[in-house]
Coordinates of C-alpha atoms in Angstrom, one line a residue:
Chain P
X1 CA 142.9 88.8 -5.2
X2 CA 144.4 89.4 -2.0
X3 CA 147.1 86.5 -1.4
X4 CA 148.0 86.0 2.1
X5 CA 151.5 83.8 1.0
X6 CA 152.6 86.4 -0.3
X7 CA 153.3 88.9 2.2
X8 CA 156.9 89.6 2.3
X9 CA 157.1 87.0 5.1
X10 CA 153.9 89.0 7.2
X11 CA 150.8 87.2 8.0
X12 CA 147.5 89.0 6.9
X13 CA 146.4 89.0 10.8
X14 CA 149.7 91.3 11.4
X15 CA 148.8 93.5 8.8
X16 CA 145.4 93.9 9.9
X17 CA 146.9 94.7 13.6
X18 CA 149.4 96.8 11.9
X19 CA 146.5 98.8 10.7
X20 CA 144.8 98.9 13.7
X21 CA 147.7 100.6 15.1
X22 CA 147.3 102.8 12.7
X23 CA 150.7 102.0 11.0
X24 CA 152.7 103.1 13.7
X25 CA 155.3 102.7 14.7
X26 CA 156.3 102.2 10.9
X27 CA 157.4 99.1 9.8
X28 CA 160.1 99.3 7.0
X29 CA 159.2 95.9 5.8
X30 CA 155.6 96.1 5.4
X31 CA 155.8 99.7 3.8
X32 CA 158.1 98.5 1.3
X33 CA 156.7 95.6 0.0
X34 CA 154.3 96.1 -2.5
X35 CA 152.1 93.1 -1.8
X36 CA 151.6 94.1 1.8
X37 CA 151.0 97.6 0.7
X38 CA 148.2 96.2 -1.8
X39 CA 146.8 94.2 1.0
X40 CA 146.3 96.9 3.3
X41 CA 145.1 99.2 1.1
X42 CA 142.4 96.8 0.3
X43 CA 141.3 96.7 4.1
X44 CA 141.5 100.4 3.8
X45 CA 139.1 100.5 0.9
X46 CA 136.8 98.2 3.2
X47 CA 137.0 100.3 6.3
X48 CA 136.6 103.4 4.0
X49 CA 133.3 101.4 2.1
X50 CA 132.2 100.7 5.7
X51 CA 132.0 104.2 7.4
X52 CA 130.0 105.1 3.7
X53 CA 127.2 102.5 4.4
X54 CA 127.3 103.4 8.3
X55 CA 126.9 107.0 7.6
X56 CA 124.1 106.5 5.2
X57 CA 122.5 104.1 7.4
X58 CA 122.8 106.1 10.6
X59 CA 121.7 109.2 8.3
X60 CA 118.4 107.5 7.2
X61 CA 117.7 106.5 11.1
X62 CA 118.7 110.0 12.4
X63 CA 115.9 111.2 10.0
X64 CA 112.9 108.7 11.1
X65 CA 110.5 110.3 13.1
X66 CA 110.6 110.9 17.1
X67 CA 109.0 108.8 19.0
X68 CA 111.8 106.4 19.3
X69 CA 113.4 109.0 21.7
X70 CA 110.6 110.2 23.8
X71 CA 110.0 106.1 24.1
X72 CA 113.1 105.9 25.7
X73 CA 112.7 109.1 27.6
X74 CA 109.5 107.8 29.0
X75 CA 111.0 104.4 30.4
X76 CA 113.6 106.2 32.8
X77 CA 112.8 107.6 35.8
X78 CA 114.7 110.2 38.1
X79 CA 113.9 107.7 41.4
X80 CA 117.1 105.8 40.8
X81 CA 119.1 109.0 41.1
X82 CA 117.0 111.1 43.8
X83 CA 119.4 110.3 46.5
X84 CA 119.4 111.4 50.1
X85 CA 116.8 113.5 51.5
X86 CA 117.9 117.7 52.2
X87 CA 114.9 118.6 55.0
X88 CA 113.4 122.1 54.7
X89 CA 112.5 123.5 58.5
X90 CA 109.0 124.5 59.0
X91 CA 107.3 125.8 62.5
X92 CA 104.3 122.5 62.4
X93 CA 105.3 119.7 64.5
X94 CA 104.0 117.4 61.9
X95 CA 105.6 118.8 59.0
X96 CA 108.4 116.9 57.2
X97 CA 109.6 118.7 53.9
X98 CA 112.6 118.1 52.0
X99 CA 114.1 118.4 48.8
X100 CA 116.1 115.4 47.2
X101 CA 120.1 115.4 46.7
X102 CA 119.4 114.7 43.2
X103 CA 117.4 117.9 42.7
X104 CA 119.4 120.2 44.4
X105 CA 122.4 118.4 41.6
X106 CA 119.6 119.8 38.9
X107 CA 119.9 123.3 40.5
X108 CA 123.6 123.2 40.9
X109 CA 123.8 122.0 36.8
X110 CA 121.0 124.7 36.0
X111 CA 123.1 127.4 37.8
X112 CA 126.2 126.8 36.2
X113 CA 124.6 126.5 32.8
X114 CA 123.6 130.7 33.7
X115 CA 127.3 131.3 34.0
X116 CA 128.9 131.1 29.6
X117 CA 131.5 129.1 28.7
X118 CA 131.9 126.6 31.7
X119 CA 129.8 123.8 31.9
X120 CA 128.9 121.9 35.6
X121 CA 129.1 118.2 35.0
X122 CA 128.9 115.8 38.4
X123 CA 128.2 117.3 41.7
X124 CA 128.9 115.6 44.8
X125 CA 127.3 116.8 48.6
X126 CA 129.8 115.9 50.8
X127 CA 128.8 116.2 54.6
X128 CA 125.5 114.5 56.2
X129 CA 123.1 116.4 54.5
X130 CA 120.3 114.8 56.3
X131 CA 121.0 116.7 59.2
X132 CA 120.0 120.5 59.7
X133 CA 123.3 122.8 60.3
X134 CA 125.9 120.0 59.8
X135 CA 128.7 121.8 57.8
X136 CA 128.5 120.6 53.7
X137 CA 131.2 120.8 51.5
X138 CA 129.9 121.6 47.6
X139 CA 132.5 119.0 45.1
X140 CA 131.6 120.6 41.3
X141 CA 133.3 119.0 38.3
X142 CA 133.6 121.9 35.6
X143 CA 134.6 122.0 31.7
X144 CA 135.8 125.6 30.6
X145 CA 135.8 126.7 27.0
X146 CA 139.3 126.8 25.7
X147 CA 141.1 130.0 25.9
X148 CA 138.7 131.3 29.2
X149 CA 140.1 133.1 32.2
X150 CA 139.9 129.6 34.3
X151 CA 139.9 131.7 37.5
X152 CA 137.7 134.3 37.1
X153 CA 135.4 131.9 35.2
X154 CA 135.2 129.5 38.7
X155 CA 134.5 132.7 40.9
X156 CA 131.6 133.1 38.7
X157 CA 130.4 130.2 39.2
X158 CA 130.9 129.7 42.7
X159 CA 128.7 132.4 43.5
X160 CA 126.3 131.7 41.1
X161 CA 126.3 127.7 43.1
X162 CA 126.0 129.7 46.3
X163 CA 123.1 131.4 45.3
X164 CA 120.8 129.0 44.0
X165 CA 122.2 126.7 47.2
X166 CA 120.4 129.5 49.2
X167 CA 117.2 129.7 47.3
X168 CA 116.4 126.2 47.4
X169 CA 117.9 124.7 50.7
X170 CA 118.9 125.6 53.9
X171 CA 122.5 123.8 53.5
X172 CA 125.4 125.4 56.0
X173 CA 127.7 125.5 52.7
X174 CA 131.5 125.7 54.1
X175 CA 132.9 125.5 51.1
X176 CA 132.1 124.8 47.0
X177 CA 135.2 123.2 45.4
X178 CA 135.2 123.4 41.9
X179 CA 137.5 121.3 39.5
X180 CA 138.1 121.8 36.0
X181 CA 138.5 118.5 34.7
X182 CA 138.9 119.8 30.8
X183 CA 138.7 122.5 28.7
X184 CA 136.6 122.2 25.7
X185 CA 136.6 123.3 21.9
X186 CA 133.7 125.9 20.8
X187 CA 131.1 124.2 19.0
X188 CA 130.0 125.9 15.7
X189 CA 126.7 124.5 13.8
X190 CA 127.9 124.0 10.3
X191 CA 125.4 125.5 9.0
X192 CA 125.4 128.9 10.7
X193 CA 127.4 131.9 9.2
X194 CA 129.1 134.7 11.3
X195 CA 127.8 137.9 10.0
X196 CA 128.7 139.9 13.0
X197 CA 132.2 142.1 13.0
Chain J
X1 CA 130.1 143.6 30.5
X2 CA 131.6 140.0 32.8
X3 CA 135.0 140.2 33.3
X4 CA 137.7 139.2 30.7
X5 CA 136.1 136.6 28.9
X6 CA 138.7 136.7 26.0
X7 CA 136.1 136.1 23.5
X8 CA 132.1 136.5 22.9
X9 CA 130.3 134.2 25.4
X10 CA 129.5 130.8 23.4
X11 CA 125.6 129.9 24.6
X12 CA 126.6 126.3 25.3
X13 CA 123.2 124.4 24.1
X14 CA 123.2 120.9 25.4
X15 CA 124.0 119.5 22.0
X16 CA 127.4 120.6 21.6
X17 CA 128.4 119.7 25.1
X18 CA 131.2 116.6 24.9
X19 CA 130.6 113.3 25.7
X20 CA 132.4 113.2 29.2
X21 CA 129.9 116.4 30.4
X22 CA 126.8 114.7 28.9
X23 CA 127.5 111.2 30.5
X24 CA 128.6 113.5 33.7
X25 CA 125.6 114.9 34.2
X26 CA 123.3 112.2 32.9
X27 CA 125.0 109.8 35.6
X28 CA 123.6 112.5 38.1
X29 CA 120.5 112.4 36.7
X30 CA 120.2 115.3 34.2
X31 CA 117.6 113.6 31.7
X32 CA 118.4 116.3 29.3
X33 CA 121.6 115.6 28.9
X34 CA 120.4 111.3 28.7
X35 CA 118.2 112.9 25.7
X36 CA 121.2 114.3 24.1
X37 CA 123.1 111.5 24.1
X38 CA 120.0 109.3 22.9
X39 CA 120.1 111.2 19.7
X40 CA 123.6 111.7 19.2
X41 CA 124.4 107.5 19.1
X42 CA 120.8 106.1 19.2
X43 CA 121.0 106.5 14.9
X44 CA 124.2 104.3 15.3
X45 CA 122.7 101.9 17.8
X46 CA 119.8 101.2 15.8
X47 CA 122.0 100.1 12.9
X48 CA 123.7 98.0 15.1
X49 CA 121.2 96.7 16.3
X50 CA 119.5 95.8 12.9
X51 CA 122.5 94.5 11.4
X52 CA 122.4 91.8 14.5
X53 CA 118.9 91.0 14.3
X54 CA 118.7 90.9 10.7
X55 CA 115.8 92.5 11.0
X56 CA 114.3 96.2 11.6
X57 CA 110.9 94.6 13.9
X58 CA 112.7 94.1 17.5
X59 CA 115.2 96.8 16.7
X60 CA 112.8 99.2 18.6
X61 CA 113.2 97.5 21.5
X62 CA 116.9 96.5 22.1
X63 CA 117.6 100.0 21.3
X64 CA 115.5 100.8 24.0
X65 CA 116.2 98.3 26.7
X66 CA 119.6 99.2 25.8
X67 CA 119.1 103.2 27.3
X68 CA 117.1 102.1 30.1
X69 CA 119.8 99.5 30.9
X70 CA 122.8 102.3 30.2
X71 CA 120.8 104.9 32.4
X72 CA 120.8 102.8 34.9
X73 CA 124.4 101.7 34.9
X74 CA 126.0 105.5 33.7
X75 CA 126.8 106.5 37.2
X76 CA 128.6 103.0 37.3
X77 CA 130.6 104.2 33.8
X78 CA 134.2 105.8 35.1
X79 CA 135.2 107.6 32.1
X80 CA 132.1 109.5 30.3
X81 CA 134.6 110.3 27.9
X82 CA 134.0 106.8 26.4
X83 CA 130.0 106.7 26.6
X84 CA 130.1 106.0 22.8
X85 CA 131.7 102.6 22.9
X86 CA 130.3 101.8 26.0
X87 CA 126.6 102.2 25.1
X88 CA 127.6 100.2 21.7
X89 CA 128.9 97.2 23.7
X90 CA 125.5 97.1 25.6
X91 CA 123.7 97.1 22.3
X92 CA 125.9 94.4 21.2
X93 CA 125.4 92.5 24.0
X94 CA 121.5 93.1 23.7
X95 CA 121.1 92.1 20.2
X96 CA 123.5 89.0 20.7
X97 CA 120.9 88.2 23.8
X98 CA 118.0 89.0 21.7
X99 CA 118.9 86.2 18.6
X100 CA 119.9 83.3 21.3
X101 CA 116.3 83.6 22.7
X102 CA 115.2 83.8 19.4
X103 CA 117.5 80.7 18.3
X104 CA 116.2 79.1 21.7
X105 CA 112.4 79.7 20.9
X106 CA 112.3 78.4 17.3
X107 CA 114.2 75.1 18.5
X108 CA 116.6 75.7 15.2
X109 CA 120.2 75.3 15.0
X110 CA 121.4 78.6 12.9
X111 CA 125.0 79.1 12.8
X112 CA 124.4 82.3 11.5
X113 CA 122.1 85.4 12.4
X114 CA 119.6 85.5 9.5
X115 CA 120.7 87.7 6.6
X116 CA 119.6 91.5 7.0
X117 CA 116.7 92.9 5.2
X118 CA 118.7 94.4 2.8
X119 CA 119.1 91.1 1.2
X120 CA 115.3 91.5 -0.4
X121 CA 115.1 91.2 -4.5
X122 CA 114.4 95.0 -4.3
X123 CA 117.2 95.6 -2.2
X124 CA 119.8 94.0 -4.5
X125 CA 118.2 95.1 -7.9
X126 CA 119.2 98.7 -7.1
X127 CA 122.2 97.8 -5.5
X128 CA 125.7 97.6 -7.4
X129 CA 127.5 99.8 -5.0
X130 CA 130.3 98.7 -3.0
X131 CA 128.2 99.8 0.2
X132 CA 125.2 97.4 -0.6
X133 CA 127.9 94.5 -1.6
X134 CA 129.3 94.9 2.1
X135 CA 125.7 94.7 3.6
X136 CA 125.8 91.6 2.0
X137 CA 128.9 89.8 2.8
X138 CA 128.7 91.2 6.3
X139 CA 125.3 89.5 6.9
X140 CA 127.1 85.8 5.5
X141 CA 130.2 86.9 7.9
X142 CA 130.4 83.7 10.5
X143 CA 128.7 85.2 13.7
X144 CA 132.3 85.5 15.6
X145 CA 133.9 87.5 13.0
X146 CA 130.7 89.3 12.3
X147 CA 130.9 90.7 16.1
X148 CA 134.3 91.2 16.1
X149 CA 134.4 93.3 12.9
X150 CA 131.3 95.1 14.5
X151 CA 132.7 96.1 17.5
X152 CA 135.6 97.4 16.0
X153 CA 134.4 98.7 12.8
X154 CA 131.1 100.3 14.3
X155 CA 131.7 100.2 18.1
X156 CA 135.3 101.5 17.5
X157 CA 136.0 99.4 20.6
X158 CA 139.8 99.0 21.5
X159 CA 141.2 95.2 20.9
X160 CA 141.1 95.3 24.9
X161 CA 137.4 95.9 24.9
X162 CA 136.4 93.6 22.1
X163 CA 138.4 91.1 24.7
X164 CA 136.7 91.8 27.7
X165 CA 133.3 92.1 26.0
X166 CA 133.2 88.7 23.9
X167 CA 135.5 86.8 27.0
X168 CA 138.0 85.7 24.7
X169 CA 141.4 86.8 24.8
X170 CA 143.0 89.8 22.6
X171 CA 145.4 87.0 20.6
X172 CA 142.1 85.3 19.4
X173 CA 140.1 88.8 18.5
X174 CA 143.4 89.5 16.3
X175 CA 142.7 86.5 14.6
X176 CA 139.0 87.1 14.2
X177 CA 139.0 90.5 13.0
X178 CA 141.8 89.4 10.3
X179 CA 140.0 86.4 9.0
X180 CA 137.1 88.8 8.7
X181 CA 138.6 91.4 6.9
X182 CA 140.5 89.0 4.7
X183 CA 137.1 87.0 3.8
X184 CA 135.5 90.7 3.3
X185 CA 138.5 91.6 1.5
X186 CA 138.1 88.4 -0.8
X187 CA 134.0 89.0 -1.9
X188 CA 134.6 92.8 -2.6
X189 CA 137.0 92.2 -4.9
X190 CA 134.9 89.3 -6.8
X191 CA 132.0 92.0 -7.7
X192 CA 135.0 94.5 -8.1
Chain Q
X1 CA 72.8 96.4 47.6
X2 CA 73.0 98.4 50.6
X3 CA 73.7 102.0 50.9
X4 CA 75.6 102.1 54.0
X5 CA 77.8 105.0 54.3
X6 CA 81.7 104.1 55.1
X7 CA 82.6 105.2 58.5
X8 CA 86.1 106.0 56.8
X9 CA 86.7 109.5 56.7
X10 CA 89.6 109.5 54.2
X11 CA 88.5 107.9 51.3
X12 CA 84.7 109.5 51.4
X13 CA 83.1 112.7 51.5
X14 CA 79.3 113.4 51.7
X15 CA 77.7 115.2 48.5
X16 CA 80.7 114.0 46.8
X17 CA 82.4 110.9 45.0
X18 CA 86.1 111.9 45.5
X19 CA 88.1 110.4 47.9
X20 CA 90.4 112.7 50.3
X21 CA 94.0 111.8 48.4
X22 CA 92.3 112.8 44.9
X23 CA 91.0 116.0 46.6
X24 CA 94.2 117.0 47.7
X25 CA 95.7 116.2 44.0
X26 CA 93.9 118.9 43.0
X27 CA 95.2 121.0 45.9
X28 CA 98.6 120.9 45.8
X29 CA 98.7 120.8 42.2
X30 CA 97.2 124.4 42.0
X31 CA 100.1 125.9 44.5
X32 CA 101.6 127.9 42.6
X33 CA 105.2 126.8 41.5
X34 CA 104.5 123.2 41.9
X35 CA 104.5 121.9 38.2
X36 CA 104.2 118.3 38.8
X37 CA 103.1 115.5 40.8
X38 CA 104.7 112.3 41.0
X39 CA 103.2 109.3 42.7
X40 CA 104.5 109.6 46.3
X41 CA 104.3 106.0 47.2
X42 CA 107.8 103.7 47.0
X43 CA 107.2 101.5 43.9
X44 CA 107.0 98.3 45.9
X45 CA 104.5 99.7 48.4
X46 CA 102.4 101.2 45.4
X47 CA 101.9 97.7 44.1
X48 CA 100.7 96.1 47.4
X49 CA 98.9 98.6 47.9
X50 CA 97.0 98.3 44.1
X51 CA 96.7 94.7 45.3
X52 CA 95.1 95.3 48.5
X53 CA 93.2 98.3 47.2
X54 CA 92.1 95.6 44.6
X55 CA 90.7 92.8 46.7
X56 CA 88.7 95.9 49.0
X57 CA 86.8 97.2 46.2
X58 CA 86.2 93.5 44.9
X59 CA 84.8 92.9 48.9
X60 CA 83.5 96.6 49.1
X61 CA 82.6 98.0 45.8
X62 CA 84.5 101.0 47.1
X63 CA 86.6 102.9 43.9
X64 CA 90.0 102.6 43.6
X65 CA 91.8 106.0 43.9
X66 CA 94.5 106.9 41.8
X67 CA 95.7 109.6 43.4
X68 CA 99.6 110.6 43.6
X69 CA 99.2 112.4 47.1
X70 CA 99.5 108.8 49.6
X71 CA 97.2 109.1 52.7
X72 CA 97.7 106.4 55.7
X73 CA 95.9 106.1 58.3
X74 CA 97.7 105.4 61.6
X75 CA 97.0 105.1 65.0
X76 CA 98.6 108.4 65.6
X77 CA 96.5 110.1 62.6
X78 CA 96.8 110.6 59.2
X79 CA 100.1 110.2 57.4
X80 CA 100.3 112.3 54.1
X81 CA 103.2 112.0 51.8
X82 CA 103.6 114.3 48.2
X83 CA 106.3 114.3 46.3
X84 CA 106.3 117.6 43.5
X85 CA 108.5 119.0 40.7
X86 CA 108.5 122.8 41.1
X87 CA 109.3 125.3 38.6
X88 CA 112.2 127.4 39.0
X89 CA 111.2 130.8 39.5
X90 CA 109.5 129.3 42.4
X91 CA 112.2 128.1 45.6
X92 CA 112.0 124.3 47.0
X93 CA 111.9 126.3 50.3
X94 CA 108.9 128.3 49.9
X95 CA 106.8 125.9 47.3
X96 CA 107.5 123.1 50.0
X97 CA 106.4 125.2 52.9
X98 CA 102.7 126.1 50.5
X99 CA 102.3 122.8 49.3
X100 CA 102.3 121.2 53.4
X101 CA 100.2 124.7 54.3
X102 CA 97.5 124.2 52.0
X103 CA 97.2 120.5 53.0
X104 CA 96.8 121.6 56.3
X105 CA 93.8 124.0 55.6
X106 CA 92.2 121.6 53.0
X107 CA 92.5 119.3 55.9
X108 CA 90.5 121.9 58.1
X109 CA 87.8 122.2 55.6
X110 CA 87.4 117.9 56.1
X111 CA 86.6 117.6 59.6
X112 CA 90.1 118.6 60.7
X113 CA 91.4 114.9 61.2
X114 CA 94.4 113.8 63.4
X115 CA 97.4 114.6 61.7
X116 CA 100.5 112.2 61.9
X117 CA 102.7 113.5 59.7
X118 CA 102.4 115.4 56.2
X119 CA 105.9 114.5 54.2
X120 CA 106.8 117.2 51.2
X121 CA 109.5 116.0 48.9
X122 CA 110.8 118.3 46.2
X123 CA 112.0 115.6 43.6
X124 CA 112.7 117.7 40.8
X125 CA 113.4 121.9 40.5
X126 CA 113.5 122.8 36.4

């Protein structure tokens, strides 16, 4: 049984903080008293307990079938994000086509996913792109994978941005800023074994 | 041959992107990237969500008006690198909305969620473990502590958050998540 | 019940049942690089118009279209809106450009109506 008088003067509620802070910095008082160190090992043994029954609980939803997610997927639509309207000339009085900002974002992600090891995450349009010719500066957030050539990576990229900026609009592009924001860690399946080498 | 990459190109599938690039892009409308993070902490919402309710029936749907409300509020979210807790807090806060209506349609003064599921004579007859114990004393936790322990133990939300989410002030979330754990503490080591 | 023909020349075509936005579905969705069509009226508008569209068949009999390709008729001619996801391969330039073309010469082949405006939106490039 847990006692809470007996604490070597603490209060359960600043052990449980004191855990929280994940016993830093130490405290000489609660580390050396052995009813504060049976206490927090108890709430240890909970926390530890807990993540078991989350993991197995999260495991057993992770493995229902799908239809939860394409539910989801079919209740959110791409209006809320389409953004301004990008016109596309054409010689007919009467025409009006144009391509949405939030597309031309898709193309910009869909580009940078062609170039390896960086990834495109926001994309901002800065300039009046409603007008034809008015000069646009391209604002790309980027995450590199660690130990890549940052530079060389971003060049890449830039050209692959200008590209597809070409394709799909006629956008005067001054400029495409790219920021790397972070670098990230390879991501290796657990279950797949290098056999290359 | 590309230039100098220092080691062989990684293909980047969508999965392994991190949270900050899959919020990113989601907030700009990439619904790819929405799915991705749909299956990454939907699992996790859904528990939530059923240890709220008590009950697996409306779990479906807070889980779902949950992503439509968190799609619709990403590009709102400032730091993508903390999608997880934020998309638990709004299942929180839809499963806590979800049993007052309920509380509010049945005219009857609970103090308590009902207990989960997991409390059935089936349930408990296979039980013994420490994890099925928990379920247990969890689901008789006073609803406070219950959503203060949750937030922190599931939605490992900062003392800040749990603050701001349940409007109450840090000093009083210290002293709910104690009195949880110590009441926790005290029914796991009866059936010890 | 009388068979009296509609003098509208959107919504009917003689010999046939379809009306002119259901006809030029069909149209833009076999352009090559479009890969969807998405309703093209705002979501507000769509539902006054469902109501409206409602209370003239109740008066009319006339069908309801559910078309995604929006047709208005103005005093200045027709208005056209279509909004499209086209598939990457294929440029928002030049599917934007076929899509408003073949409108055009569908329009031709219905008694060449006036022509307000014909609005291409590229929502979506995958």
């Amino acid at each position: 049984m847990t006692s809470s008088d007996a604490l070597a003067g603490h209060t359960f509620e600043e052990l449980s903080d004191y855990l929280d802070r994940d016993r830093t910095p130490a405290d000489p008082s609660i580390e050396g008293s052995p009813e504060c160190q049976t206490a927090l090992n108890g709430m240890q043994r909970l926390r530890s307990v807990h993540r078991d029954l989350l993991l197995k609980d999260a495991q057993r939803e992770s493995e229902r079938e799908d239809s939860w997610v394409s539910s989801i997927l079919q209740h959110i639509s791409l209006e809320a994000r389409a953004g301004r309207d990008i016109p596309i000339s054409h010689s007919s009085p009467t025409a009006r086509l144009s391509v949405t900002e939030g597309a031309v974002r898709g193309i910009l992600r869909a580009a940078g996913d062609s170039v390896p090891n960086i990834i495109v995450g926001r994309c901002h349009l800065d300039g009046d792109v409603t007008e034809p010719g008015a000069p646009i500066t391209v604002r790309v957030d980027a995450t590199v994978l660690e130990g890549e050539i940052i530079a060389s990576l971003a060049d890449q990229l830039r050209e692959a941005l200008y590209a597809a900026l070409r394709q799909h609009t006629e956008l005067a592009v001054e400029a495409i800023d790219i920021t790397i924001r972070d670098l990230y860690q390879p991501f290796v399946p657990p279950a797949k074994a290098s056999s290359d080498e | 041959m590309p230039p100098t990459p220092t080691r062989e190109p990684v293909s980047s599938p969508l999965e392994s992107f991190p949270d900050q690039v899959l919020s990113d892009r989601a907030a700009d409308g990439d619904m790819r990237a929405f799915e991705v993070l749909v299956r990454r902490y939907g699992p996790l919402m859904r528990v939530y969500a059923s240890r709220v309710l008590g009950s697996n029936d409306e779990m479906d749907d807070v889980v779902q008006e949950s992503f439509i409300t968190a799609w619709q509020q990403l590009p709102t979210l400032e730091n993508g690198a903390a999608v997880k807790s934020w998309l638990m807090r709004i299942v929180s806060r839809k499963s806590v909305d979800r049993v007052r209506a309920r509380r509010q349609h049945v005219n009857i003064d609970l103090t308590d969620a009902p207990a989960p599921a997991q409390q059935s004579p089936h349930r408990l007859a296979e039980a013994g473990s420490q994890t099925e114990a928990l379920t247990r004393v969890l689901a008789e936790l006073p609803e406070d502590q219950r959503r203060c322990w949750m937030l922190r133990e599931l939605a490992e939300c900062s003392y800040g958050e749990i603050a701001a989410e349940l409007e109450i002030p840090v000093s009083t979330v210290r002293g709910l998540l104690a009195r949880a754990r110590k009441t926790l503490l005290q029914e796991m080591e009866e059936w010890r | 019940m009388s068979d009296a023909p509609s003098p509208d020349p959107v919504s009917t075509d003689p010999g046939t049942s379809s009306t002119l936005p259901d006809r030029l579905d069909k149209v833009v969705l076999a352009v090559p690089g479009v890969d969807e069509l998405y309703s093209a009226a705002p979501l507000v508008a769509a539902v006054v118009k469902t109501v409206i569209a409602t209370t003239v068949e109740a008066v009319t009999g006339e069908q309801k279209s559910n078309s995604s390709v929006s047709v208005d008729e103005k005093k200045a001619g027709l208005e056209i809106a279509v909004k499209i996801g086209v598939n990457a391969p294929y440029t928002a330039i030049d599917v934007s450009r076929r899509v408003h073309d073949a409108i055009t010469d569908q329009l031709e082949q219905n008694g060449n109506p006036d022509v307000a405006e014909i609005a291409v939106s590229v929502a979506r490039i995958d």
